[in-house]
Amino acid sequence: MAAVVPIPAFSHAAKLPSLSRSPHHHHLQFPPPHHLLRLAADRRDLALGRALHAAILKSTDNDDTRLGNALISMYLDLGRLPDARKVFALLPSPNVASFSSLISAYAKAGRPLRAAGFFFRMRMLGVEPNEFSFVAILTSCIRELNFRLGSQVHAFAVKTNHCSCVYVGNALIAVYVKCGCATAAEKLFDEMIERDASSWNTLISGMIENGRYAEAFEHFNFMQFEGHRADGFSLSTLLTAASDGLGGTEGKAIHAYAVKTGLDLNLSVGNALVSFYTQFGSIEDVADVFERMPTKDDISWTGMLNAFMEFGLVESAVQVFDQMPERNCVTYNALLAGFCHNREGSRGLEIFQLMLLNGLEISDFTLTSAMNACALVTDMKKSEQIHAFLIKSGCKLSAWIEAALLDMCSKCGRIHDAREMFTSLVHEENFQLAWTSLMCAYSRNGQHNEALSLFQLGIVRHDLMIMDEFLYSAVLALCGTLGFAEMGQQIHCVIVKSGVLSDLEVGNALFSMYAKCGNLEDSITLFSQMPQHDIVSWNTLLTAHLLHRQGDNALDAWQRMENFGVMPDGITFLLIISACRYTSSNSIETSHRLFQLMENSYSITPTSEHYSAMVDVLGYWGSFAEAEHLIQNMPLKPDTSVWRALLDSCRLRSNVSLGRQAVQSLLASEPQDPSTYVLVANLYSASGRWHCSEKVRQEMQEKGLRKIPVRSWIIHQNEVHSFYARDRSHSQSKDIYSALEILVQACMKAGYEPDTCFVLHEVEEYQKLNFLFYHSAKLAVSYGLLMARPDRPVKVVKNIHLCGDCHMFLKYVSLVTSREILVRDTSGFHHLKSGVCSCGDYW
């Protein structure tokens, strides 16, 4: 056989000789093109590969599928998937190797649709897949957790008898365990004709990933029984399971087996033992294993550093870091995370800055730890700097980074940024951390509705987590806001079992929750049982009486406060002045006395809110001249709250002329909340001034203000059932509308007359009834009557004032059905029974 002449290293500009067997070059024999392409791949020389590709196109038969496959392989080895795809496209007859290469490449590149597309195309062209094809497409399923496709490929592998191949079987086991189907993986494992060590390791790893640690240990015993000697991978995997939850006894048994077989000297086993004893031993156990290791790598040293940090020996960990023979980004990350673990955020941020100065690789773990350190120091400016670094560096927001970034923003006073990030959070594995962070942030910022939605989402997806006193209080406040008594009672039980009922903050939140849910008696009982009270407790008690329109009881509570020597604050006076609106007799004089007492005796300067409360009281009792005088002589410029209080009183007492002045002043104050514009527009609509109403709504849109949708909701079977006007989205809407129609007929027979002035749309008269009958409150009450037990009141919450027609209608409903109805709107509770409302028709 002729000797092969070695080829010199081609420069990128080198011109390759023709690869054909030209008669002019019969004295030279070049290596086959496949070898040359392999050479280009091994040298990572793309220019050489392209030159070879060009030479092949000029001098060889383009129908050579084997050579085309070699080109595909070369480009894939060089990381040029698009070029490999182009070569494939030019193959007239791609074979199973052609398809398998691209399926595998697309699977590894994280492009499952492409991988699946080539697999299906291969089948359509009649190319029978081999074991490599199956492993390639199953790899895609593993990476993307595509259980559906994986099970379909499994069925096809059974049909084509490829399940007998151990590599295909192992890949199928991996698909099932990665998709959380450990039982199916175990069944497939039992059916395998041939198993190797990888089969056992895959199953054991799968059991560990699914938290089935005891079964993983059992399979380890079966593995030995069948004659498969455990290797370092098996032992290190099981030791990892022991560290994560299998238990100290099993981990020590594995350690004993390792010593017996000599595998304790294995580097990976030694590293796993360091991690295990960090969790289930003492620092002495960890140090003993570390000292006995014949060889140590970065993982060994990092494990020792982590152990010291875990046991709170921060300075010892720093000494280990200084003694490391080589320090890299992994060891720096361990030190940074250790500082965070020991709540030394400032030192953690210093390490992060040092990593940046030294040009070390900044990984997701690094960024996560840096953000955790920043969250510890609660520095808004530093949080913005870290956030800016993430954006400038083009870092992809992985699940860990998203969760840490959200937590940092929420703890550093950037709740708006945290909210925006949570809306795009899609990584389920880190949902719990992001959920807790944002829920606590909402609680800190008083955004209870959003926090309760998050809480409900969290307890559906996860078990009820261990919560501290602050989180208990936050969740109870959320339950109260939405009237979610059932959930509040469940939290109450958890609080009693956890032994934190005596906590003052928890007690305040608990009795407040019951008051907001309509259970005033239970609320007052809990207040009286509290071992101590602070100003928050008393203010909460006043709020509870105001919600239920019990002004006299609120004044009695104020008298008790004075007797006990409780020092009131501005909120106290705001509440007690407002209580004068709900007393059984005119309390204008009392409100004046309280207003003067606030400043003269307690040195509390009245704010706009205090003035608006006074205007509300004066207007409610019909003293409009006095209300005007108060506004005109305010030391502060009247804001929207003052004018809204006056306007509301004019609406209640039908003072049209003063109401128009209030509207003009309200709009002149350029309010920034949409509810004010909606209120004015609705008043114009109610009086038939449609043009003025449209003008106000147009001004609102020009300012970018959006109306909050009018909503009523009711709690049933631990779910919030929301309704909007003419809403048919509810799953039982047919029954609800049928029940409502029956109620309307019954109420009209009893004397109810629809008041179409509350239809705020310019439509024909016959259409107004259709608008009127299907207001959200009517729909919610109809649903409640269908679902609530006859001996229980129907409880509904509305996010704005109850309209006059709905109020009248519900009074008749309580009469004709002999049912109690409890509606909480923004003015407080309406307790409707036997055709009478507790508000006295003034709200």
PDB file of N, CA, C and O in Angstrom, residues 49 66 113 150 152 154 161 185 187 197 248 268 327 330 449 556 612 660 682 734 761:
ATOM      1  N   GLY A  49     -11.767  23.944   7.411  1.00  0.00           N
ATOM      2  CA  GLY A  49     -12.968  23.165   7.108  1.00  0.00           C
ATOM      3  C   GLY A  49     -13.724  23.722   5.920  1.00  0.00           C
ATOM      4  O   GLY A  49     -14.184  22.970   5.060  1.00  0.00           O
ATOM      5  N   ARG A  66     -22.188   9.681   2.434  1.00  0.00           N
ATOM      6  CA  ARG A  66     -21.218   9.447   3.511  1.00  0.00           C
ATOM      7  C   ARG A  66     -20.304  10.655   3.678  1.00  0.00           C
ATOM      8  O   ARG A  66     -20.001  11.066   4.803  1.00  0.00           O
ATOM      9  N   LEU A 113     -38.202  21.786  19.008  1.00  0.00           N
ATOM     10  CA  LEU A 113     -39.109  21.708  17.863  1.00  0.00           C
ATOM     11  C   LEU A 113     -38.357  21.303  16.599  1.00  0.00           C
ATOM     12  O   LEU A 113     -38.858  20.505  15.790  1.00  0.00           O
ATOM     13  N   GLY A 150     -41.897  12.145  24.667  1.00  0.00           N
ATOM     14  CA  GLY A 150     -41.098  11.035  25.161  1.00  0.00           C
ATOM     15  C   GLY A 150     -41.882   9.741  25.212  1.00  0.00           C
ATOM     16  O   GLY A 150     -41.370   8.672  24.831  1.00  0.00           O
ATOM     17  N   GLN A 152     -44.480   9.033  23.366  1.00  0.00           N
ATOM     18  CA  GLN A 152     -44.745   8.610  21.985  1.00  0.00           C
ATOM     19  C   GLN A 152     -43.530   7.916  21.381  1.00  0.00           C
ATOM     20  O   GLN A 152     -43.661   6.899  20.694  1.00  0.00           O
ATOM     21  N   HIS A 154     -41.319   6.366  23.078  1.00  0.00           N
ATOM     22  CA  HIS A 154     -41.248   5.084  23.772  1.00  0.00           C
ATOM     23  C   HIS A 154     -42.110   4.036  23.054  1.00  0.00           C
ATOM     24  O   HIS A 154     -41.665   2.908  22.810  1.00  0.00           O
ATOM     25  N   ASN A 161     -38.727  -2.511  18.285  1.00  0.00           N
ATOM     26  CA  ASN A 161     -37.856  -3.396  19.062  1.00  0.00           C
ATOM     27  C   ASN A 161     -36.527  -2.739  19.425  1.00  0.00           C
ATOM     28  O   ASN A 161     -35.512  -3.411  19.587  1.00  0.00           O
ATOM     29  N   ALA A 185     -40.639   5.092  35.239  1.00  0.00           N
ATOM     30  CA  ALA A 185     -39.225   4.792  35.015  1.00  0.00           C
ATOM     31  C   ALA A 185     -38.849   3.469  35.677  1.00  0.00           C
ATOM     32  O   ALA A 185     -38.112   2.648  35.104  1.00  0.00           O
ATOM     33  N   LYS A 187     -40.841   0.965  36.348  1.00  0.00           N
ATOM     34  CA  LYS A 187     -41.471  -0.136  35.605  1.00  0.00           C
ATOM     35  C   LYS A 187     -40.658  -0.470  34.352  1.00  0.00           C
ATOM     36  O   LYS A 187     -40.425  -1.642  34.038  1.00  0.00           O
ATOM     37  N   ALA A 197     -24.282  -0.331  34.486  1.00  0.00           N
ATOM     38  CA  ALA A 197     -24.153   0.556  35.638  1.00  0.00           C
ATOM     39  C   ALA A 197     -24.879   1.876  35.411  1.00  0.00           C
ATOM     40  O   ALA A 197     -25.448   2.455  36.338  1.00  0.00           O
ATOM     41  N   GLY A 248     -28.943  10.637  58.108  1.00  0.00           N
ATOM     42  CA  GLY A 248     -27.587  10.411  58.571  1.00  0.00           C
ATOM     43  C   GLY A 248     -27.211   8.956  58.648  1.00  0.00           C
ATOM     44  O   GLY A 248     -26.072   8.577  58.363  1.00  0.00           O
ATOM     45  N   SER A 268     -14.363  11.924  44.102  1.00  0.00           N
ATOM     46  CA  SER A 268     -15.768  12.351  44.114  1.00  0.00           C
ATOM     47  C   SER A 268     -16.477  11.877  45.372  1.00  0.00           C
ATOM     48  O   SER A 268     -17.337  12.580  45.924  1.00  0.00           O
ATOM     49  N   ARG A 327      -7.275  29.656  43.418  1.00  0.00           N
ATOM     50  CA  ARG A 327      -8.597  30.263  43.615  1.00  0.00           C
ATOM     51  C   ARG A 327      -9.178  30.648  42.268  1.00  0.00           C
ATOM     52  O   ARG A 327      -8.481  31.211  41.415  1.00  0.00           O
ATOM     53  N   VAL A 330     -15.311  29.690  41.255  1.00  0.00           N
ATOM     54  CA  VAL A 330     -16.101  28.813  42.125  1.00  0.00           C
ATOM     55  C   VAL A 330     -15.800  29.093  43.590  1.00  0.00           C
ATOM     56  O   VAL A 330     -16.704  29.198  44.432  1.00  0.00           O
ATOM     57  N   ASN A 449     -54.769  43.443  48.189  1.00  0.00           N
ATOM     58  CA  ASN A 449     -55.443  42.627  47.175  1.00  0.00           C
ATOM     59  C   ASN A 449     -54.447  41.825  46.355  1.00  0.00           C
ATOM     60  O   ASN A 449     -54.637  40.628  46.095  1.00  0.00           O
ATOM     61  N   ASP A 556     -67.944  55.407  72.352  1.00  0.00           N
ATOM     62  CA  ASP A 556     -67.754  54.738  73.641  1.00  0.00           C
ATOM     63  C   ASP A 556     -66.328  54.198  73.759  1.00  0.00           C
ATOM     64  O   ASP A 556     -65.700  54.287  74.831  1.00  0.00           O
ATOM     65  N   SER A 612     -61.553  66.854  55.527  1.00  0.00           N
ATOM     66  CA  SER A 612     -62.555  66.163  54.705  1.00  0.00           C
ATOM     67  C   SER A 612     -63.503  65.361  55.579  1.00  0.00           C
ATOM     68  O   SER A 612     -64.706  65.256  55.279  1.00  0.00           O
ATOM     69  N   ARG A 660     -72.915  71.249  42.151  1.00  0.00           N
ATOM     70  CA  ARG A 660     -72.285  71.720  40.919  1.00  0.00           C
ATOM     71  C   ARG A 660     -71.007  72.496  41.232  1.00  0.00           C
ATOM     72  O   ARG A 660     -69.999  72.361  40.533  1.00  0.00           O
ATOM     73  N   ASN A 682     -70.320  60.141  36.194  1.00  0.00           N
ATOM     74  CA  ASN A 682     -71.547  59.430  36.549  1.00  0.00           C
ATOM     75  C   ASN A 682     -72.629  60.388  37.050  1.00  0.00           C
ATOM     76  O   ASN A 682     -73.822  60.199  36.777  1.00  0.00           O
ATOM     77  N   LYS A 734     -75.645  30.712  33.545  1.00  0.00           N
ATOM     78  CA  LYS A 734     -77.018  30.410  33.115  1.00  0.00           C
ATOM     79  C   LYS A 734     -77.944  30.322  34.322  1.00  0.00           C
ATOM     80  O   LYS A 734     -79.046  30.890  34.333  1.00  0.00           O
ATOM     81  N   HIS A 761     -75.583  55.123  30.836  1.00  0.00           N
ATOM     82  CA  HIS A 761     -75.300  55.023  29.401  1.00  0.00           C
ATOM     83  C   HIS A 761     -76.450  55.681  28.638  1.00  0.00           C
ATOM     84  O   HIS A 761     -77.620  55.539  29.010  1.00  0.00           O
TER      85      HIS A 761
END
